[in-house]
Coordinates of N, CA and C in Angstrom, one line a residue:
M827 N -25.9 63.9 -77.1 CA -26.1 65.6 -77.1 C -26.8 65.6 -75.4
R828 N -27.9 64.9 -75.3 CA -28.4 65.2 -74.0 C -27.6 64.8 -72.8
S829 N -26.7 64.0 -72.9 CA -25.8 63.6 -71.5 C -25.1 65.0 -71.4
F830 N -24.7 65.4 -72.7 CA -23.7 66.7 -72.6 C -24.4 67.8 -71.8
Q831 N -25.6 68.2 -72.5 CA -26.6 69.1 -71.8 C -26.6 68.9 -70.3
N832 N -27.1 67.5 -69.7 CA -27.2 67.3 -68.3 C -25.7 67.6 -67.7
L833 N -24.7 67.5 -68.2 CA -23.6 67.5 -67.6 C -23.6 69.2 -67.5
Q834 N -23.6 69.8 -68.4 CA -23.8 71.4 -68.4 C -24.4 71.9 -67.2
R835 N -25.6 71.4 -67.3 CA -26.5 71.8 -66.0 C -26.5 71.6 -64.9
R836 N -25.5 70.2 -64.4 CA -24.9 70.2 -63.0 C -23.9 71.1 -62.7
I837 N -22.8 71.1 -63.7 CA -21.8 72.1 -63.8 C -22.0 73.2 -63.5
L838 N -23.1 74.0 -64.4 CA -23.3 75.4 -64.6 C -24.1 76.1 -63.3
G839 N -24.8 74.9 -63.1 CA -26.2 75.0 -62.1 C -27.3 75.8 -62.8
T840 N -27.3 75.8 -64.2 CA -28.3 76.7 -64.5 C -28.8 75.8 -65.8
A841 N -30.3 76.5 -66.2 CA -30.7 76.1 -67.5 C -29.8 76.0 -68.6
T842 N -29.4 75.3 -69.7 CA -28.5 75.5 -70.5 C -28.8 74.7 -72.0
S843 N -30.2 74.5 -71.8 CA -30.4 73.8 -73.2 C -30.2 74.5 -74.5
R844 N -29.9 75.8 -74.5 CA -29.8 76.3 -75.8 C -28.1 76.7 -75.9
L845 N -27.6 76.3 -75.0 CA -26.2 76.4 -75.0 C -25.4 74.9 -75.8
T846 N -24.8 75.5 -77.1 CA -24.3 74.3 -78.0 C -23.1 73.8 -77.5
T847 N -22.8 72.8 -77.8 CA -21.7 72.0 -77.5 C -20.6 73.2 -78.0
R848 N -20.5 73.7 -79.1 CA -19.2 74.9 -79.6 C -19.4 76.0 -79.0
S849 N -20.5 76.6 -78.5 CA -20.4 77.8 -77.8 C -20.0 77.5 -76.4
Y850 N -20.5 76.5 -75.8 CA -19.8 76.2 -74.5 C -18.4 76.0 -74.4
L851 N -18.0 75.0 -75.0 CA -16.2 75.1 -75.1 C -15.9 76.6 -75.6
F852 N -16.2 77.3 -76.6 CA -15.8 78.5 -76.6 C -16.1 79.3 -75.7
A853 N -16.9 79.0 -74.5 CA -16.9 80.3 -73.6 C -15.7 79.8 -72.6
L854 N -15.4 78.4 -72.2 CA -14.4 78.0 -71.9 C -13.2 78.3 -72.2
Q855 N -13.1 78.4 -73.4 CA -11.7 78.7 -74.2 C -11.7 80.5 -73.5
S856 N -12.4 81.3 -73.9 CA -12.2 82.4 -73.6 C -12.2 82.8 -72.1
T857 N -12.6 81.8 -71.5 CA -12.4 82.0 -69.8 C -10.9 81.5 -69.4
F858 N -10.7 80.2 -70.0 CA -9.4 80.1 -69.5 C -8.1 79.8 -70.8
G859 N -8.5 80.7 -71.6 CA -7.3 80.8 -72.8 C -6.6 79.5 -73.1
N860 N -5.4 79.3 -73.1 CA -4.5 78.2 -73.5 C -4.6 77.0 -72.6
Y861 N -5.4 77.3 -71.6 CA -5.3 76.3 -70.3 C -6.6 75.2 -70.5
I862 N -7.4 75.2 -71.6 CA -8.4 74.5 -71.8 C -8.2 73.0 -71.6
R863 N -7.0 72.7 -72.1 CA -6.5 71.4 -72.2 C -6.0 70.8 -71.2
S864 N -5.5 71.7 -70.2 CA -5.0 71.4 -69.2 C -5.7 71.0 -67.6
V865 N -5.1 70.2 -66.8 CA -5.8 69.8 -65.5 C -5.4 70.8 -64.6
I866 N -6.1 71.7 -64.1 CA -5.8 72.6 -63.1 C -6.0 72.5 -61.8
V867 N -5.4 72.5 -60.9 CA -5.6 72.2 -59.3 C -5.9 73.7 -58.7
F868 N -6.8 74.2 -58.3 CA -7.3 75.4 -57.6 C -7.5 75.2 -56.2
Y869 N -6.3 75.7 -55.5 CA -6.4 75.3 -53.9 C -6.3 76.8 -53.4
D870 N -6.7 76.3 -52.0 CA -6.5 77.5 -50.8 C -5.1 78.1 -50.7
G871 N -5.2 78.8 -50.9 CA -3.7 79.5 -50.8 C -2.9 79.8 -49.4
L872 N -3.9 80.0 -48.4 CA -3.4 80.2 -47.1 C -3.5 79.2 -46.1
C873 N -4.4 78.0 -46.8 CA -4.3 76.7 -45.9 C -2.9 76.0 -46.0
A874 N -2.3 75.8 -44.8 CA -0.9 74.9 -44.8 C -1.2 73.5 -45.4
L875 N -2.2 72.7 -45.0 CA -2.7 71.5 -45.6 C -2.7 71.5 -47.0
C876 N -3.2 72.7 -47.5 CA -3.6 72.6 -49.0 C -2.1 72.9 -49.8
N877 N -1.6 73.9 -49.1 CA 0.1 73.9 -49.6 C 1.0 72.8 -49.6
E878 N 0.6 72.0 -48.4 CA 1.3 70.9 -48.5 C 0.8 69.7 -49.6
Y879 N -0.3 69.7 -49.7 CA -0.4 68.8 -50.7 C -0.1 69.1 -52.2
V880 N -0.4 70.4 -52.3 CA 0.4 71.0 -53.7 C 1.5 70.3 -53.8
R881 N 2.5 70.9 -52.7 CA 4.1 70.3 -53.1 C 4.3 68.9 -53.2
W882 N 3.4 68.0 -52.4 CA 3.6 66.6 -52.5 C 2.9 66.2 -53.7
S883 N 2.0 66.9 -54.4 CA 1.6 66.6 -55.8 C 2.8 67.1 -56.7
L884 N 3.3 68.1 -56.7 CA 4.6 68.3 -57.4 C 5.6 67.5 -57.4
R885 N 6.0 66.7 -56.5 CA 6.8 65.8 -56.5 C 6.4 64.4 -56.9
H886 N 5.1 64.4 -57.1 CA 4.7 63.0 -57.6 C 4.1 63.1 -59.2
D887 N 4.0 64.1 -59.6 CA 3.8 64.6 -60.9 C 4.7 64.6 -61.9
S888 N 5.3 63.2 -62.1 CA 6.5 63.3 -62.9 C 6.6 63.7 -64.3
K889 N 4.8 63.4 -64.8 CA 4.9 63.8 -66.4 C 4.4 65.1 -66.5
R890 N 4.2 66.1 -65.3 CA 3.9 67.5 -65.3 C 2.6 67.6 -66.0
R891 N 1.5 67.0 -65.5 CA 0.4 67.2 -66.1 C -0.4 68.0 -65.3
L892 N 0.0 68.5 -64.2 CA -1.1 69.6 -63.4 C -0.5 70.8 -63.4
L893 N -1.3 71.9 -63.4 CA -1.2 73.1 -63.3 C -1.8 73.5 -61.9
F894 N -1.5 74.7 -61.4 CA -1.6 75.1 -60.0 C -2.3 76.4 -60.1
A895 N -3.2 76.9 -59.5 CA -3.6 78.5 -59.0 C -4.6 78.6 -57.6
A896 N -4.4 79.7 -57.0 CA -4.9 79.9 -55.9 C -6.4 79.9 -56.1
L897 N -7.5 79.6 -55.1 CA -8.8 79.8 -55.7 C -9.0 81.1 -55.3
D898 N -8.3 82.1 -54.7 CA -8.8 83.3 -54.8 C -7.8 84.2 -55.8
S899 N -7.2 83.8 -56.8 CA -6.4 84.1 -57.8 C -7.5 84.6 -59.0
A900 N -7.2 85.8 -59.9 CA -7.9 86.1 -61.1 C -8.5 84.7 -61.7
H901 N -7.7 83.8 -61.8 CA -8.1 82.7 -62.6 C -9.0 81.6 -61.9
G902 N -9.0 81.4 -60.1 CA -10.1 81.0 -59.3 C -11.5 81.8 -59.6
T903 N -11.5 83.2 -59.7 CA -12.5 83.9 -59.8 C -13.1 83.6 -61.1
R904 N -12.4 83.4 -62.0 CA -12.9 83.1 -63.4 C -13.8 81.6 -63.2
L905 N -12.9 80.7 -62.6 CA -13.3 79.4 -62.7 C -14.6 79.5 -61.8
R906 N -14.9 80.2 -60.6 CA -16.4 80.4 -60.3 C -17.2 80.9 -60.5
R907 N -16.9 81.8 -61.5 CA -17.8 82.7 -62.5 C -18.5 81.5 -63.7
A908 N -17.3 80.8 -64.3 CA -17.8 79.9 -65.0 C -18.5 78.7 -64.4
F909 N -18.1 78.2 -63.4 CA -19.1 77.0 -62.9 C -19.6 77.2 -61.4
P910 N -20.8 78.1 -61.4 CA -21.2 78.6 -60.5 C -21.3 77.5 -59.1
A911 N -21.4 76.1 -59.3 CA -21.4 74.7 -58.6 C -20.3 75.0 -57.5
T912 N -19.1 75.4 -57.9 CA -18.1 75.6 -57.2 C -17.8 76.8 -56.2
R913 N -18.7 77.7 -56.2 CA -18.6 79.2 -55.6 C -18.7 78.8 -53.8
D914 N -19.1 78.1 -53.3 CA -19.1 77.3 -52.2 C -18.0 76.5 -51.5
V915 N -17.2 76.1 -52.6 CA -16.1 75.3 -51.9 C -14.8 76.3 -51.9
D916 N -14.6 76.1 -50.7 CA -13.1 76.4 -50.1 C -11.7 76.1 -50.0
S917 N -11.5 74.9 -50.6 CA -10.6 74.0 -50.5 C -9.7 73.9 -51.8
I918 N -10.2 72.9 -52.2 CA -9.4 72.3 -53.4 C -10.5 72.2 -54.5
I919 N -10.2 72.3 -55.7 CA -11.4 72.1 -57.0 C -10.3 71.6 -58.1
V920 N -10.9 70.9 -59.1 CA -10.0 70.3 -60.2 C -10.6 70.4 -61.4
R921 N -9.9 71.1 -62.4 CA -10.8 71.4 -63.7 C -10.0 70.7 -64.6
D922 N -10.6 69.7 -65.4 CA -9.9 68.8 -66.5 C -10.9 69.0 -67.6
G923 N -10.1 69.9 -68.3 CA -11.0 70.3 -69.4 C -12.2 71.0 -69.2
D924 N -13.5 70.7 -69.6 CA -14.9 71.2 -69.3 C -15.5 70.5 -68.2
R925 N -14.8 69.5 -67.4 CA -15.1 68.9 -66.2 C -14.5 69.6 -64.7
V926 N -15.2 69.3 -64.0 CA -14.9 70.1 -62.6 C -15.0 69.1 -61.4
F927 N -14.2 68.8 -60.7 CA -14.4 68.2 -59.6 C -14.1 68.9 -58.0
V928 N -14.8 68.4 -57.3 CA -14.7 69.2 -55.7 C -14.8 68.0 -54.9
K929 N -14.1 68.4 -53.6 CA -14.1 67.5 -52.5 C -13.3 66.3 -52.7
S930 N -13.9 65.4 -52.4 CA -13.3 63.7 -52.5 C -12.7 63.6 -54.0
D931 N -13.5 63.9 -54.8 CA -13.5 63.5 -56.5 C -12.5 64.4 -56.9
A932 N -12.4 65.8 -56.3 CA -10.8 66.2 -56.7 C -9.8 65.5 -56.4
I933 N -9.7 65.1 -55.3 CA -8.6 64.8 -54.6 C -8.2 63.1 -55.5
L934 N -9.3 62.5 -55.9 CA -9.2 61.4 -56.6 C -8.6 61.4 -58.1
A935 N -9.3 62.8 -58.7 CA -8.8 63.4 -60.1 C -7.3 63.5 -59.9
I936 N -6.7 64.0 -59.0 CA -5.4 64.5 -59.2 C -5.0 63.3 -59.1
A937 N -5.0 62.3 -58.0 CA -4.4 61.1 -57.8 C -4.1 60.2 -59.2
R938 N -5.3 60.5 -60.0 CA -5.6 59.5 -61.2 C -4.3 60.0 -62.4
Q939 N -4.3 61.5 -62.2 CA -3.0 61.8 -62.9 C -1.7 61.5 -62.7
F940 N -1.3 61.1 -61.5 CA 0.0 60.4 -61.2 C 0.4 59.3 -62.0
G941 N -0.8 58.4 -62.1 CA -0.7 57.1 -62.7 C -0.1 56.1 -61.9
G942 N 0.1 54.8 -62.6 CA 0.9 53.4 -61.8 C -0.3 53.4 -60.5
L943 N 0.5 53.0 -59.3 CA -0.4 52.6 -58.1 C -1.5 53.7 -57.6
W944 N -1.0 55.0 -58.0 CA -1.9 56.3 -57.6 C -3.3 56.0 -58.2
R945 N -3.2 55.9 -59.4 CA -4.4 55.8 -60.3 C -5.1 54.2 -59.9
L946 N -4.3 53.2 -59.6 CA -5.2 52.3 -59.0 C -5.9 52.9 -57.9
A947 N -5.2 53.2 -57.0 CA -5.8 53.6 -55.6 C -6.8 54.6 -55.8
A948 N -6.7 55.3 -56.6 CA -7.7 56.5 -56.7 C -8.9 55.6 -57.7
G949 N -9.2 54.4 -58.3 CA -10.2 53.7 -58.8 C -10.7 53.0 -57.5
I950 N -9.9 52.5 -56.7 CA -10.4 51.6 -55.5 C -11.2 53.0 -54.6
G951 N -10.5 54.1 -54.7 CA -11.5 54.9 -53.6 C -12.7 55.4 -54.1
R952 N -13.0 55.3 -55.7 CA -14.2 55.6 -56.0 C -15.2 54.5 -55.9
V953 N -14.8 53.3 -55.4 CA -15.6 52.3 -54.6 C -16.6 53.1 -53.8
V954 N -15.8 53.9 -52.6 CA -16.2 53.9 -51.3 C -17.3 55.1 -52.1
P955 N -18.8 55.0 -51.4 CA -19.9 55.9 -52.1 C -19.4 57.2 -51.3
R956 N -19.7 58.0 -52.7 CA -19.4 59.5 -52.5 C -19.9 60.3 -51.2
P957 N -21.1 60.1 -50.5 CA -21.6 60.8 -49.4 C -20.3 60.4 -48.3
L958 N -19.9 59.2 -48.4 CA -18.9 58.7 -47.2 C -17.7 59.3 -47.4
R959 N -17.4 59.6 -48.7 CA -16.1 60.1 -49.1 C -16.0 61.5 -48.7
D960 N -17.1 62.2 -49.4 CA -17.4 63.6 -49.1 C -17.4 64.2 -47.4
W961 N -18.0 63.2 -46.7 CA -18.3 63.5 -45.2 C -16.7 63.6 -44.6
S962 N -15.9 62.5 -44.9 CA -14.6 62.4 -44.5 C -13.9 63.7 -45.0
Y963 N -14.1 64.1 -46.0 CA -13.6 65.3 -46.7 C -13.7 66.6 -46.0
D964 N -15.1 66.6 -46.0 CA -15.6 67.8 -45.2 C -15.5 68.1 -43.6
Y965 N -15.0 66.7 -43.2 CA -14.8 66.8 -41.5 C -13.2 67.4 -41.5
I966 N -12.2 66.9 -42.4 CA -11.0 67.3 -42.5 C -11.1 68.8 -42.9
A967 N -11.5 69.1 -43.8 CA -11.6 70.7 -44.7 C -12.2 71.5 -43.5
R968 N -13.0 71.1 -42.8 CA -13.5 72.3 -41.6 C -12.4 72.6 -40.4
R969 N -11.4 71.6 -40.3 CA -10.7 71.5 -39.1 C -9.0 71.9 -39.8
R970 N -9.1 72.2 -40.9 CA -7.8 72.2 -41.4 C -6.9 73.5 -41.2
Y971 N -7.6 74.6 -40.8 CA -7.0 75.7 -40.2 C -6.4 75.4 -38.8
K972 N -7.6 75.0 -37.9 CA -7.2 74.5 -36.8 C -6.1 73.5 -36.5
W973 N -5.9 72.4 -37.4 CA -5.1 71.2 -37.4 C -3.6 71.8 -37.9
F974 N -3.5 72.3 -38.9 CA -2.5 72.7 -39.8 C -2.0 73.9 -39.6
G975 N -2.9 74.8 -39.3 CA -2.5 76.1 -39.5 C -2.9 76.7 -40.6
Q976 N -2.5 77.9 -40.8 CA -3.0 78.9 -41.7 C -1.8 79.9 -42.2
F977 N -1.5 80.6 -43.4 CA -0.4 81.7 -43.8 C -0.9 83.1 -43.9
D978 N -0.3 83.6 -43.5 CA -1.1 85.0 -43.6 C -0.8 85.7 -44.9
A979 N -0.1 85.0 -45.6 CA -0.3 84.9 -47.6 C 0.1 83.7 -48.2
C980 N -0.1 83.9 -49.4 CA -0.3 82.6 -50.2 C 1.6 82.7 -50.2
P981 N 2.0 81.3 -49.7 CA 3.1 81.4 -50.1 C 4.2 81.2 -51.4
L982 N 5.3 81.4 -52.0 CA 5.6 81.3 -53.3 C 5.9 80.0 -53.6
P983 N 5.6 79.7 -54.8 CA 5.7 78.3 -55.1 C 7.2 78.0 -55.1
P984 N 7.8 76.6 -55.1 CA 9.0 76.4 -55.2 C 9.7 77.1 -56.5
A985 N 10.9 77.3 -56.6 CA 11.6 78.1 -57.6 C 11.7 77.0 -58.9
D986 N 12.1 75.5 -58.7 CA 11.6 74.9 -59.8 C 10.3 74.6 -60.3
A987 N 9.4 74.8 -59.8 CA 8.1 74.7 -60.4 C 7.1 75.9 -60.5
R988 N 7.8 77.0 -60.7 CA 7.0 78.2 -60.9 C 6.5 78.3 -62.3
D989 N 6.8 77.4 -63.0 CA 6.1 77.7 -64.2 C 4.7 76.8 -64.6
R990 N 4.7 76.0 -63.3 CA 3.2 75.4 -63.2 C 2.4 75.7 -62.4
F991 N 2.5 77.0 -62.0 CA 1.3 78.1 -61.4 C 1.2 78.9 -62.2
L992 N -0.2 79.0 -62.6 CA -0.6 80.1 -63.2 C -0.4 81.6 -62.7
N993 N 0.1 82.6 -63.5 CA -0.3 83.8 -63.1 C -1.2 84.7 -63.2
E994 N -1.1 85.4 -62.6 CA -2.6 86.5 -62.5 C -2.7 87.1 -64.0
G995 N -4.0 87.2 -64.0 CA -4.5 87.9 -65.5 C -5.1 86.8 -66.1

């Protein structure tokens, strides 16, 4: 139980000693509804690199484990309210049940969902110290608009994958 409370403190960024497992999961359920058990990738909808990564993920996610939502959508806003540690992240966030991954951990969490060699590569990637992984991630993230461009509006998802994108509301 103590490790669960430590996880809550890290994710929520507040003292949550009075928050029980049941009430915590209830709060997640009320925030994310039927998607509580889904892996949701929140991404910068205006970023060309992020959009291309989402399309690449759609091609490689043959088991259809991932759902997607833009960070500036209603779902993204609810995520940031539920997990204050994510408020300053503006590129990719992954929510897997009651866990949230940011920066390089988010990229590795996505790769693990693909299985096979991608899962192995994600495991090898975790051997690299997080500060080094996150430094590399931040280096690219700070320059992504300059290097890859930016959309004026969030592009529509591919027609055959629209059911994997969370609607507003």
